[in-house]
Amino acid sequence: MMAVERGDAASAYNVGTCYGRGYGVAEDPDKAFEYYMMAAEAGYANAQFQVGNFYYEGRGNVRHDYAAAVRWLEHAYANRSDREDIRAAAELAVCYQNGLGTARDDVRAFGLLHETEARLDDLWELVDAQVLNALGVAYAFGRGTKKRIAHGIGYFDRAIEYGSEEAARNRARFEKSFFGLGGWRMR
């Protein structure tokens, strides 16, 4: 807290994490958001991601606001270092693909999805399911990339393993073609 009082953004982020997870203090998402916001406004990328995530998920007293989420996630994405995680790219991809808080942009969404594709294990289950479904949509429907239905089906199947009902609905739109020997077509 002394470092926060001196304006240290990393410390504000760390205090936010303590409140967000209940480390040494009572868990308090609203206090966490307050400290994350301090660090985010100072340009700290991890805090910018957390602020964007609060708006994306609607945690604590912070209501869903996808436009604010996109704004903060874009800051986090732009300010990340090469070794930082890809969570901002994952959530931004879902926003761009679905037009949440921004205009739908399949090319931008696929670029972000492609970046996250190799690092899916760095995410957490809820986002894994969303990203896997989004990759399925991109490939199966040819949104932002060349249509590769079988590849998309594979992503839907993986998202379904995480319990994604949306992926199950998307998957149900396809069937194996009778003569295609492994080919797929839309119903």
Short mmCIF file of C-alpha atoms in Angstrom, two decimals:
data_model
loop_
_atom_site.label_atom_id
_atom_site.label_comp_id
_atom_site.label_asym_id
_atom_site.label_seq_id
_atom_site.Cartn_x
_atom_site.Cartn_y
_atom_site.Cartn_z
CA MET A 1 0.00 0.00 0.00
CA MET A 2 2.90 2.37 0.70
CA ALA A 3 4.15 1.88 -2.85
CA VAL A 4 0.63 2.48 -4.19
CA GLU A 5 0.52 5.76 -2.27
CA ARG A 6 3.75 6.73 -4.05
CA GLY A 7 2.06 6.03 -7.40
CA ASP A 8 3.60 2.65 -8.24
CA ALA A 9 1.34 1.04 -10.88
CA ALA A 10 2.69 -2.50 -10.40
CA SER A 11 1.92 -2.30 -6.70
CA ALA A 12 -1.61 -1.07 -7.40
CA TYR A 13 -2.05 -4.08 -9.69
CA ASN A 14 -0.73 -6.41 -6.98
CA VAL A 15 -3.07 -4.93 -4.36
CA GLY A 16 -5.93 -5.38 -6.84
CA THR A 17 -4.95 -9.02 -7.23
CA CYS A 18 -4.92 -9.46 -3.43
CA TYR A 19 -8.47 -8.11 -3.21
CA GLY A 20 -9.56 -10.01 -6.30
CA ARG A 21 -8.39 -13.36 -4.95
CA GLY A 22 -8.62 -12.80 -1.19
CA TYR A 23 -4.86 -12.98 -0.59
CA GLY A 24 -4.30 -11.62 2.93
CA VAL A 25 -7.52 -9.59 2.81
CA ALA A 26 -11.21 -10.32 2.43
CA GLU A 27 -12.05 -10.97 -1.23
CA ASP A 28 -13.61 -7.80 -2.63
CA PRO A 29 -14.02 -7.51 -6.41
CA ASP A 30 -15.01 -3.85 -6.17
CA LYS A 31 -11.82 -2.94 -4.29
CA ALA A 32 -9.87 -5.07 -6.77
CA PHE A 33 -11.38 -3.10 -9.65
CA GLU A 34 -10.49 0.20 -7.94
CA TYR A 35 -6.81 -0.77 -7.71
CA TYR A 36 -6.73 -2.34 -11.16
CA MET A 37 -8.16 0.90 -12.56
CA MET A 38 -5.40 2.92 -10.85
CA ALA A 39 -2.74 0.73 -12.44
CA ALA A 40 -4.55 0.60 -15.80
CA GLU A 41 -4.76 4.38 -16.03
CA ALA A 42 -1.01 4.48 -15.35
CA GLY A 43 -0.48 2.24 -18.41
CA TYR A 44 0.15 -1.11 -16.70
CA ALA A 45 -0.86 -3.74 -19.30
CA ASN A 46 -1.89 -6.52 -16.90
CA ALA A 47 -4.16 -4.11 -15.06
CA GLN A 48 -5.62 -2.89 -18.35
CA PHE A 49 -6.48 -6.51 -19.13
CA GLN A 50 -8.12 -6.93 -15.71
CA VAL A 51 -10.21 -3.76 -16.17
CA GLY A 52 -11.24 -4.95 -19.64
CA ASN A 53 -12.09 -8.36 -18.22
CA PHE A 54 -14.25 -6.83 -15.48
CA TYR A 55 -16.28 -5.03 -18.17
CA TYR A 56 -16.31 -8.13 -20.41
CA GLU A 57 -17.62 -10.41 -17.66
CA GLY A 58 -19.56 -7.89 -15.56
CA ARG A 59 -17.91 -8.68 -12.20
CA GLY A 60 -18.72 -7.10 -8.84
CA ASN A 61 -20.53 -3.80 -9.27
CA VAL A 62 -19.08 -3.40 -12.76
CA ARG A 63 -21.78 -4.04 -15.33
CA HIS A 64 -21.24 -5.70 -18.72
CA ASP A 65 -20.00 -3.00 -21.04
CA TYR A 66 -18.44 -4.52 -24.12
CA ALA A 67 -17.44 -1.15 -25.59
CA ALA A 68 -15.45 -0.35 -22.42
CA ALA A 69 -14.08 -3.91 -22.45
CA VAL A 70 -12.83 -3.54 -26.03
CA ARG A 71 -11.26 -0.16 -25.23
CA TRP A 72 -9.31 -1.53 -22.23
CA LEU A 73 -8.47 -4.85 -23.88
CA GLU A 74 -7.04 -2.95 -26.88
CA HIS A 75 -4.83 -0.95 -24.48
CA ALA A 76 -3.69 -4.17 -22.79
CA TYR A 77 -3.00 -5.82 -26.13
CA ALA A 78 -1.03 -2.83 -27.43
CA ASN A 79 0.99 -2.46 -24.21
CA ARG A 80 1.83 -6.12 -23.61
CA SER A 81 5.41 -7.29 -23.79
CA ASP A 82 6.41 -10.32 -25.86
CA ARG A 83 6.47 -12.55 -22.78
CA GLU A 84 3.07 -11.51 -21.45
CA ASP A 85 0.00 -13.64 -21.87
CA ILE A 86 -2.49 -13.55 -24.69
CA ARG A 87 -5.69 -13.22 -22.70
CA ALA A 88 -6.44 -9.76 -24.12
CA ALA A 89 -6.10 -11.10 -27.68
CA ALA A 90 -8.45 -13.99 -26.86
CA GLU A 91 -11.21 -11.80 -25.44
CA LEU A 92 -10.78 -9.19 -28.19
CA ALA A 93 -11.12 -11.91 -30.84
CA VAL A 94 -14.47 -12.98 -29.39
CA CYS A 95 -15.63 -9.34 -29.29
CA TYR A 96 -14.63 -8.68 -32.91
CA GLN A 97 -16.10 -11.94 -34.19
CA ASN A 98 -19.44 -11.33 -32.47
CA GLY A 99 -19.59 -7.54 -32.78
CA LEU A 100 -19.59 -7.09 -28.99
CA GLY A 101 -18.84 -3.44 -28.20
CA THR A 102 -17.34 -2.92 -31.65
CA ALA A 103 -18.16 -3.48 -35.28
CA ARG A 104 -17.90 -7.10 -36.35
CA ASP A 105 -14.55 -7.63 -38.05
CA ASP A 106 -13.86 -11.22 -39.07
CA VAL A 107 -10.38 -10.47 -40.41
CA ARG A 108 -9.26 -8.78 -37.17
CA ALA A 109 -10.93 -11.53 -35.13
CA PHE A 110 -9.16 -14.28 -37.06
CA GLY A 111 -5.80 -12.53 -36.75
CA LEU A 112 -6.22 -12.46 -32.97
CA LEU A 113 -7.55 -16.03 -32.90
CA HIS A 114 -4.61 -17.23 -34.97
CA GLU A 115 -2.27 -15.62 -32.43
CA THR A 116 -3.99 -17.42 -29.55
CA GLU A 117 -4.35 -20.74 -31.36
CA ALA A 118 -0.87 -22.02 -30.49
CA ARG A 119 -1.14 -20.87 -26.87
CA LEU A 120 -4.57 -22.12 -25.84
CA ASP A 121 -3.07 -23.84 -22.80
CA ASP A 122 -2.15 -20.40 -21.44
CA LEU A 123 -5.83 -19.51 -21.08
CA TRP A 124 -8.44 -20.70 -18.60
CA GLU A 125 -11.39 -23.01 -19.28
CA LEU A 126 -14.14 -20.42 -19.85
CA VAL A 127 -12.01 -18.52 -22.36
CA ASP A 128 -10.69 -21.79 -23.84
CA ALA A 129 -14.27 -22.76 -24.72
CA GLN A 130 -15.01 -19.32 -26.20
CA VAL A 131 -11.81 -19.24 -28.24
CA LEU A 132 -12.21 -22.83 -29.45
CA ASN A 133 -15.77 -22.07 -30.54
CA ALA A 134 -14.61 -18.85 -32.23
CA LEU A 135 -11.89 -20.77 -34.08
CA GLY A 136 -14.55 -23.29 -35.12
CA VAL A 137 -16.74 -20.48 -36.47
CA ALA A 138 -13.81 -18.91 -38.33
CA TYR A 139 -12.79 -22.14 -40.05
CA ALA A 140 -16.17 -23.86 -40.51
CA PHE A 141 -17.91 -20.77 -41.90
CA GLY A 142 -14.88 -19.17 -43.55
CA ARG A 143 -15.05 -16.03 -41.45
CA GLY A 144 -11.74 -14.18 -41.74
CA THR A 145 -9.98 -17.17 -43.29
CA LYS A 146 -10.46 -19.81 -45.93
CA LYS A 147 -13.33 -22.20 -45.15
CA ARG A 148 -12.06 -25.51 -43.75
CA ILE A 149 -15.13 -27.22 -42.35
CA ALA A 150 -13.43 -30.33 -40.95
CA HIS A 151 -10.90 -28.15 -39.12
CA GLY A 152 -13.72 -26.02 -37.70
CA ILE A 153 -15.63 -29.13 -36.58
CA GLY A 154 -12.53 -30.22 -34.67
CA TYR A 155 -12.53 -26.92 -32.76
CA PHE A 156 -16.26 -27.19 -32.06
CA ASP A 157 -15.71 -30.70 -30.67
CA ARG A 158 -12.95 -29.42 -28.36
CA ALA A 159 -15.15 -26.53 -27.16
CA ILE A 160 -17.99 -28.97 -26.49
CA GLU A 161 -15.64 -30.91 -24.21
CA TYR A 162 -15.48 -27.72 -22.09
CA GLY A 163 -19.28 -27.63 -22.02
CA SER A 164 -19.87 -24.96 -24.68
CA GLU A 165 -23.52 -25.05 -25.68
CA GLU A 166 -22.85 -22.48 -28.40
CA ALA A 167 -20.25 -24.82 -29.95
CA ALA A 168 -22.78 -27.67 -29.80
CA ARG A 169 -25.32 -25.52 -31.67
CA ASN A 170 -22.69 -24.56 -34.26
CA ARG A 171 -21.58 -28.17 -34.63
CA ALA A 172 -25.18 -29.29 -35.20
CA ARG A 173 -25.32 -27.10 -38.33
CA PHE A 174 -23.00 -29.54 -40.11
CA GLU A 175 -23.27 -33.16 -41.12
CA LYS A 176 -20.95 -35.65 -42.77
CA SER A 177 -21.56 -35.81 -46.46
CA PHE A 178 -22.69 -39.20 -47.68
CA PHE A 179 -20.24 -39.42 -50.56
CA GLY A 180 -17.51 -37.20 -49.19
CA LEU A 181 -15.60 -39.88 -47.25
CA GLY A 182 -14.94 -37.67 -44.28
CA GLY A 183 -16.16 -34.48 -45.89
CA TRP A 184 -18.60 -32.16 -44.18
CA ARG A 185 -21.40 -29.93 -45.40
CA MET A 186 -23.89 -27.54 -43.89
CA ARG A 187 -27.34 -28.87 -43.16
#
